[in-house]
Coordinates of C-alpha atoms and ligand atoms in Angstrom, one line a residue:
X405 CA 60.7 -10.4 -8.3
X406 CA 62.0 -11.0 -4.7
X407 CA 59.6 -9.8 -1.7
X408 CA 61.1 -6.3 -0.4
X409 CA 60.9 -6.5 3.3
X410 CA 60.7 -3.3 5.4
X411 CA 61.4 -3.1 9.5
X412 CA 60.1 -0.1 10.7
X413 CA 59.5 1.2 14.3
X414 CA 56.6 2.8 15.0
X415 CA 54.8 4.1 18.5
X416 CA 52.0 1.6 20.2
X417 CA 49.4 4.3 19.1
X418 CA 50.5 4.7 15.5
X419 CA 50.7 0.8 15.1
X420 CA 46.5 0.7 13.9
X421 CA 47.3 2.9 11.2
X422 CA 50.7 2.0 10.1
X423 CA 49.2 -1.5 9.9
X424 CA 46.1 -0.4 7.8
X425 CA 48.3 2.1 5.2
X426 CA 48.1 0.8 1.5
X427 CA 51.0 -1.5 0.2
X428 CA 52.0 -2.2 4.0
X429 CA 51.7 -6.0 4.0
X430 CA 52.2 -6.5 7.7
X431 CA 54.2 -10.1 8.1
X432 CA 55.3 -9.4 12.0
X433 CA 54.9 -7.4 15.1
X434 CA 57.0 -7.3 17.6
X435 CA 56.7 -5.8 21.0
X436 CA 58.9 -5.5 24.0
X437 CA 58.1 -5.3 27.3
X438 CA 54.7 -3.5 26.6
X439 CA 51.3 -4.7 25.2
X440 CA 50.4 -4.4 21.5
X441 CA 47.1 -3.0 21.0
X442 CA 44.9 -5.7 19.4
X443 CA 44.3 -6.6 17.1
X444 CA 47.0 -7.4 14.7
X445 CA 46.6 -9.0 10.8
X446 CA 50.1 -11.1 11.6
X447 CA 51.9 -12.7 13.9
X448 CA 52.6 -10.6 17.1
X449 CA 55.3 -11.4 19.3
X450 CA 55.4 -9.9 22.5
X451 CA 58.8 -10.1 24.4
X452 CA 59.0 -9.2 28.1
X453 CA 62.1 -7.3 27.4
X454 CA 61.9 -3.5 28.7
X455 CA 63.3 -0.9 26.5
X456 CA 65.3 1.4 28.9
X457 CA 66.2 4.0 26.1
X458 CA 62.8 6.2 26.4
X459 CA 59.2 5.9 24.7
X460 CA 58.7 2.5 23.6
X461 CA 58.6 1.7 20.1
X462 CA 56.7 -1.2 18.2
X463 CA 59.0 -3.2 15.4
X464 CA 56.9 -4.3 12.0
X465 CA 57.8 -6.0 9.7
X466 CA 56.3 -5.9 5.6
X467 CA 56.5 -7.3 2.6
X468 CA 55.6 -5.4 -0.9
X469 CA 53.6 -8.2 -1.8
X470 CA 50.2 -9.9 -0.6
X471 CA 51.3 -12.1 2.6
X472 CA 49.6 -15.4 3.3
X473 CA 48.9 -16.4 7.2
X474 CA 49.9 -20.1 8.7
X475 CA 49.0 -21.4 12.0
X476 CA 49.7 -24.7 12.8
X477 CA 51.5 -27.2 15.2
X478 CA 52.1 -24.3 17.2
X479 CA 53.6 -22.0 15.0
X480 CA 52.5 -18.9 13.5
X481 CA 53.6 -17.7 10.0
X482 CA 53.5 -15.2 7.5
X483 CA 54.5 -15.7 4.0
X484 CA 55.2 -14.1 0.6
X485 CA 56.0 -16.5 -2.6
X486 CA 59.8 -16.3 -1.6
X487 CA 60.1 -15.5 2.3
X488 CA 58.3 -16.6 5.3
X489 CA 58.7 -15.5 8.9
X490 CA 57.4 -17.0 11.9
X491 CA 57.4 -17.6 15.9
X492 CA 56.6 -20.7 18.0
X493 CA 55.8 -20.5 21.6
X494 CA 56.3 -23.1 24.2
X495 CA 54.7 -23.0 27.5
X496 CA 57.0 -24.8 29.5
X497 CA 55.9 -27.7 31.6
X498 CA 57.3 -28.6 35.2
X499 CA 59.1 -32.1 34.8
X500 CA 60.1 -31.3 31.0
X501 CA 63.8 -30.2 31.1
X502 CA 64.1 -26.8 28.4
X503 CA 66.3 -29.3 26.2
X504 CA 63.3 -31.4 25.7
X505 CA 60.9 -28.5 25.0
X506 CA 63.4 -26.7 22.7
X507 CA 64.1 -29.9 20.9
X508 CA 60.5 -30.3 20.1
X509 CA 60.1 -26.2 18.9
X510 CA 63.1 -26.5 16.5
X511 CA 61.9 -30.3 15.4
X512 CA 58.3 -28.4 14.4
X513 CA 59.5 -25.6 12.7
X514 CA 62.0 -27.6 10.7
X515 CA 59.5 -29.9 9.4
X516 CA 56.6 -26.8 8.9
X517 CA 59.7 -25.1 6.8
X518 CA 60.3 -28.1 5.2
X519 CA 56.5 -28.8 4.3
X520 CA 55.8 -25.1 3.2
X521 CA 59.0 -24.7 1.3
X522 CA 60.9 -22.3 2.6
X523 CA 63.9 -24.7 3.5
X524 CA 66.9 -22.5 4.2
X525 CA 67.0 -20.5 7.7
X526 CA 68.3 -17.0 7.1
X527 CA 67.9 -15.5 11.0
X528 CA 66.8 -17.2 14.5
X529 CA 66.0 -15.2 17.8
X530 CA 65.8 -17.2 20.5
X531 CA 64.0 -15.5 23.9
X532 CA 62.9 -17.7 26.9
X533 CA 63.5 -16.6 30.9
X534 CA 66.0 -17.8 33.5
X535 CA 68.6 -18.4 30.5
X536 CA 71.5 -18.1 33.7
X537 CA 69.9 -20.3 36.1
X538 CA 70.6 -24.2 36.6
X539 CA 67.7 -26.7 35.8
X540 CA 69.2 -29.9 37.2
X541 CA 72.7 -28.9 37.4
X542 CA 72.6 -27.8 34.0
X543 CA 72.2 -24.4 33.0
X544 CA 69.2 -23.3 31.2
X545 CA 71.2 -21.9 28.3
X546 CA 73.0 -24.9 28.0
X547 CA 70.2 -26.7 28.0
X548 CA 68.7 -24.9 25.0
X549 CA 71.9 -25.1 23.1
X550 CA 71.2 -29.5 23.8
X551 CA 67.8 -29.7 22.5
X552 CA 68.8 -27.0 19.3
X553 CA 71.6 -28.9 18.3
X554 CA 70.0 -32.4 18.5
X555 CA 67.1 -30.9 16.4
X556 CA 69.4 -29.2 13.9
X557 CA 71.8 -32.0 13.7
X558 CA 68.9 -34.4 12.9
X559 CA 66.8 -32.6 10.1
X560 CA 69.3 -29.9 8.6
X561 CA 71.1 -30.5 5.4
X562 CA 74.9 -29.0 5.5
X563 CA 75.0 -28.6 9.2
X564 CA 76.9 -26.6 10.2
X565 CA 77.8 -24.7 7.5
X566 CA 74.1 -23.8 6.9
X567 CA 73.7 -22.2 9.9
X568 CA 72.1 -19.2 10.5
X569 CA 72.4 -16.1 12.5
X570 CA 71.1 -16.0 15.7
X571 CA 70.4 -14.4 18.9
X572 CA 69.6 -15.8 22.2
X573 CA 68.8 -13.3 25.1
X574 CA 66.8 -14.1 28.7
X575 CA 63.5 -12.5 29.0
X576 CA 62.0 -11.8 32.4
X577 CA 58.9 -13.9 31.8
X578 CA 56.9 -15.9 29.0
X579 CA 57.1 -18.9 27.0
X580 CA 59.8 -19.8 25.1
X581 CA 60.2 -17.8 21.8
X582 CA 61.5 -18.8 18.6
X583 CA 61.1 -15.9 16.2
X584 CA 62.7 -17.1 12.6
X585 CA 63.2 -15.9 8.9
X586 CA 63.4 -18.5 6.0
X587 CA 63.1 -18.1 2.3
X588 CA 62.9 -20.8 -0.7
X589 CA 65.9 -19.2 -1.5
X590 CA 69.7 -20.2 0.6
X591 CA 71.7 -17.6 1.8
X592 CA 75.5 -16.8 2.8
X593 CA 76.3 -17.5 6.2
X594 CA 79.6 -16.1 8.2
X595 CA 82.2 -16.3 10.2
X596 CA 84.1 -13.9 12.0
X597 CA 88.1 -13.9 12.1
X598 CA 88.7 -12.5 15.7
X599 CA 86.1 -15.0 16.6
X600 CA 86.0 -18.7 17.0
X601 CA 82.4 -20.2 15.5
X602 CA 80.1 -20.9 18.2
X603 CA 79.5 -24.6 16.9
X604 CA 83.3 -25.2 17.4
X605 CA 83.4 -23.5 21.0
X606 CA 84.9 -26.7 23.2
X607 CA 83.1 -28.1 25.8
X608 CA 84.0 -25.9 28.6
X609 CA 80.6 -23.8 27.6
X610 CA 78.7 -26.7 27.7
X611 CA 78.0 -30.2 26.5
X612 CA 76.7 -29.2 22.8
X613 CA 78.1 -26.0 21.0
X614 CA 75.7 -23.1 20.3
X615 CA 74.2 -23.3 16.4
X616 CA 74.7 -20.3 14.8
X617 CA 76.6 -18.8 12.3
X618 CA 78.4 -15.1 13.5
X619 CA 76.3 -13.5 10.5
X620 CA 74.3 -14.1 7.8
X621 CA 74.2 -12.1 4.0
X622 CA 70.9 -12.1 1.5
X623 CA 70.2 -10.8 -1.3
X624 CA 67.3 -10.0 -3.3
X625 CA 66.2 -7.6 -6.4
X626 CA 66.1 -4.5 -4.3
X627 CA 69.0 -4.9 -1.8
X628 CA 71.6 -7.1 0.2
X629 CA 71.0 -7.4 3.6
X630 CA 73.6 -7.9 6.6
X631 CA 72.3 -10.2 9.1
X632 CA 74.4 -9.3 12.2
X633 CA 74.0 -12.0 15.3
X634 CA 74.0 -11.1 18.8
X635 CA 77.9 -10.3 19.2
X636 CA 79.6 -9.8 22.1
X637 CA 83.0 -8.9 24.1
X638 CA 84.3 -12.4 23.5
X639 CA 87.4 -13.0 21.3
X640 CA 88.4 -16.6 20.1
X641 CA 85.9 -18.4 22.4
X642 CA 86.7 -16.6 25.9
X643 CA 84.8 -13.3 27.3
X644 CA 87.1 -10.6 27.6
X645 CA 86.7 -7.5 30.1
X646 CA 84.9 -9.6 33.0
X647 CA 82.1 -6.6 34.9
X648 CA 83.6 -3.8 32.8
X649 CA 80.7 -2.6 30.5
X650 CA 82.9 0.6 28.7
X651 CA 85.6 -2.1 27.7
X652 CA 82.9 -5.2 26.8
X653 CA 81.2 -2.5 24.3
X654 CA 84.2 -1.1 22.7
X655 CA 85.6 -5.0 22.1
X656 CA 81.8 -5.7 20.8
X657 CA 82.5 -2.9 18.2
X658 CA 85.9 -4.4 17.2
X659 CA 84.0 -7.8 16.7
X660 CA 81.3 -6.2 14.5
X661 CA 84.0 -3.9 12.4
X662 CA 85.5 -7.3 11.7
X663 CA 82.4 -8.9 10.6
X664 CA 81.9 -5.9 8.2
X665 CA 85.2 -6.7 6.8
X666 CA 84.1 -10.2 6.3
X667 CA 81.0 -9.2 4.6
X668 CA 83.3 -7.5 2.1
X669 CA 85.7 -10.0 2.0
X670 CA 83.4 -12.8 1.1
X671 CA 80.5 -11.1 -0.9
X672 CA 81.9 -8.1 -2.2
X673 CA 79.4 -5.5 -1.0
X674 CA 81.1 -2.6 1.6
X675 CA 78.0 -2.9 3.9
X676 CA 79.8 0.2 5.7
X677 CA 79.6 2.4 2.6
X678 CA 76.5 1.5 0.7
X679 CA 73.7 1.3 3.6
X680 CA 70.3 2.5 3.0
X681 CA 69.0 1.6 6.3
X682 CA 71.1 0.0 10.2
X683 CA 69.3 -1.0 12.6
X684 CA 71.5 -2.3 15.8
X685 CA 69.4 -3.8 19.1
X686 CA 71.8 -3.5 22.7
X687 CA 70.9 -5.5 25.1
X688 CA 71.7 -4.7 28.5
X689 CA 71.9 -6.8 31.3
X690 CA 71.6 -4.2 33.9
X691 CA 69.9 -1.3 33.1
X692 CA 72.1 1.1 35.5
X693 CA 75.1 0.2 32.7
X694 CA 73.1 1.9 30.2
X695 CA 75.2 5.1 30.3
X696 CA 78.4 3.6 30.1
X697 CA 77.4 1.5 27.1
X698 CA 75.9 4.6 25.8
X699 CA 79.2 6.7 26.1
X700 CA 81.2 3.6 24.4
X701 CA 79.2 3.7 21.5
X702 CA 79.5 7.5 21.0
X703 CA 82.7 7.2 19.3
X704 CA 81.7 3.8 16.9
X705 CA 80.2 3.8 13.5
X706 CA 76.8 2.6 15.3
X707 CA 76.4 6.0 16.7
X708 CA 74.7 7.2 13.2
X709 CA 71.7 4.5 13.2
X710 CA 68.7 3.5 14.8
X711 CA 69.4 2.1 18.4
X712 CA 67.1 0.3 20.5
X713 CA 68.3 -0.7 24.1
X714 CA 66.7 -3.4 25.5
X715 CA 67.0 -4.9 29.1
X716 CA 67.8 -8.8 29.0
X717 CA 70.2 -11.2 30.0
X718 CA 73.1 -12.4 28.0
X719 CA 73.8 -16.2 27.7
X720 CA 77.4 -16.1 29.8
X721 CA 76.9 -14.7 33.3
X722 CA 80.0 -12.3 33.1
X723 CA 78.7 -10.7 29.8
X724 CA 76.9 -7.2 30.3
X725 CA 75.9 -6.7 26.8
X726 CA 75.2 -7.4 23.4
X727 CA 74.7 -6.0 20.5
X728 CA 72.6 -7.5 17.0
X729 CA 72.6 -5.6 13.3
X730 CA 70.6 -5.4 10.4
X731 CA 71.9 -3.7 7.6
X732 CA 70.9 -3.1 4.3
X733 CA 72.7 -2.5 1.3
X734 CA 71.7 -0.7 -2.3
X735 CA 74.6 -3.4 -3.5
X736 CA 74.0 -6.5 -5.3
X737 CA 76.3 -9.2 -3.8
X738 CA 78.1 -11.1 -6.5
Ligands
3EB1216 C1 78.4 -15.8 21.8 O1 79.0 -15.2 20.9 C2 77.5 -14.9 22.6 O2 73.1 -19.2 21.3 O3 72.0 -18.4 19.6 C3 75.2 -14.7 20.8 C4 74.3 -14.9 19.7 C5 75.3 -15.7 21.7 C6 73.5 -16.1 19.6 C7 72.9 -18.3 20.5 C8 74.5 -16.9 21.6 C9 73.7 -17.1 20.6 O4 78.6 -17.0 22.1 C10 76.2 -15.6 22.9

């Protein structure tokens, strides 16, 4: 049988005895912008990413089955028979450009994936600070998209059909953060119509396209599961609705209704009609935003699910926010 994962939220002081409850095998922690109590049986990954939506909330993730721990070259892993999930941190080091460092993150956790078994990538997040600023007339997130694609290019089979979905998002502070999902199992990854895919986008947004697929679609015993990536208020490959936040959300929604449609399109499940569990993250670029963003997603579908706002920076300088999904389905997807 297929691992069931859960992703739960749960309150810094409730974390202890979520973590210790019976059946609950923890596999991550995640934390933003707040300290985890210690200690945790998994890998914790704490984000410096404030959530500006109230109380702050803890993510954990489980698996119905007993979890194994990994640590080495840098990464940290936890793993059932059929899925494993893991972060790397990298400090970086003055005179190392943050193509070089992220080259050498992806390079490890390719080849630990590939060691351990658990070849095929289902979901990337990708956190690391000053993603806007230039590094030697490069910017930062350019930068990382250089050292990714040279990593992925060299060591992944069916690039880049086989990529993932991803997220990228500037934290305040901290290492760089690779947070990723892989199974022995491959997955569906997809496009999105209104959308041209990122590894296509011309040069203009930099000298190596982003690598990452718009969505990605699992499925296992107990459900099929809607990987949504960070989407935004870009159409084709250009940002629409330059410093208006109302209009950038409402064209973010018309990116994810179209990625639903995909879903249906290419695997048969309606992930609008047969959720059991949605769970969107907004990121906000400036928090003072928050209530236009807020009144623009009143009248979407999103409205009805769990919604965590998170403060971050968004990987073009004119975009204000950005919105990532995970959706599950009761559906089996053919
Ligand atoms: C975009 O659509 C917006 O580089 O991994 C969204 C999600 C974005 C993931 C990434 C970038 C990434 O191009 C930016």
């Amino acid at each position: 049988m297929a691992t069931r994962l859960d992703t739960q939220y749960f309150y810094p002081a409730e974390l202890p005895f979520a973590l210790a409850k019976s059946g609950m095998h923890p596999m991550a922690v995640m934390s933003f912008g707040h300290t985890i109590p210690e200690p945790v049986p998994c890998p914790a990954i704490r984000l410096d990413l404030p959530q500006i939506d109230g109380a702050s909330l803890v993510e954990v993730w489980t698996a119905d089955k007993p979890v194994t721990m990994c640590e080495t070259a840098g990464c940290s892993m936890a793993m059932t028979d059929d899925v494993l999930i893991g972060s790397i941190r990298l400090d970086e080091q003055s005179g190392v450009s943050l193509d070089a460092t992220t080259y050498a993150g992806y390079r490890d956790l390719l080849q630990q994936l590939r060691l351990l078994g658990y070849p095929h990538l289902w979901r990337v997040w990708n956190y690391f600070p000053r993603i806007n600023d230039d590094q030697d007339g490069l910017e930062r997130y350019r930068r990382f998209c250089v050292g990714r694609h040279q990593a992925l290019t060299e060591s992944m089979a069916d690039f880049p059909t086989a990529l993932p979905a991803a997220t990228a998002v500037g934290t305040r502070s901290g290492p760089l953060q690779i947070v990723f999902l892989a199974s022995v199992h491959p997955a569906t990854h997809l496009g999105n119509p209104r959308q041209l895919n990122a590894y296509e986008y011309p040069q203009d947004y930099g000298p190596r396209s982003p690598s990452f697929a718009r969505a990605t679609v699992t499925r296992a015993t107990h459900d099929t599961r809607l990987y949504i990536s960070g989407t935004a208020s870009i159409v084709g490959h250009l940002s629409r609705h330059a410093g208006l936040p109302i209009e950038q959300t409402r064209e973010t929604v018309l990116n994810l209704r179209a990625i639903f449609n995909q879903a249906k399109h290419v695997t048969g499940v309606d992930f609008t009609k047969t959720q059991r569990q949605a769970m969107y993250k907004v990121y906000v670029r400036k928090p003072d935003s928050l209530p236009d963003i807020r009144r623009a997603l009143q009248d979407s579908p999103l409205s009805a699910h769990h919604l965590v706002f998170l403060e971050g920076d968004l990987c073009r300088r004119e975009l204000l926010m950005e919105i990532e999904g995970l959706i599950i389905s009761e559906s089996f997807a053919s």
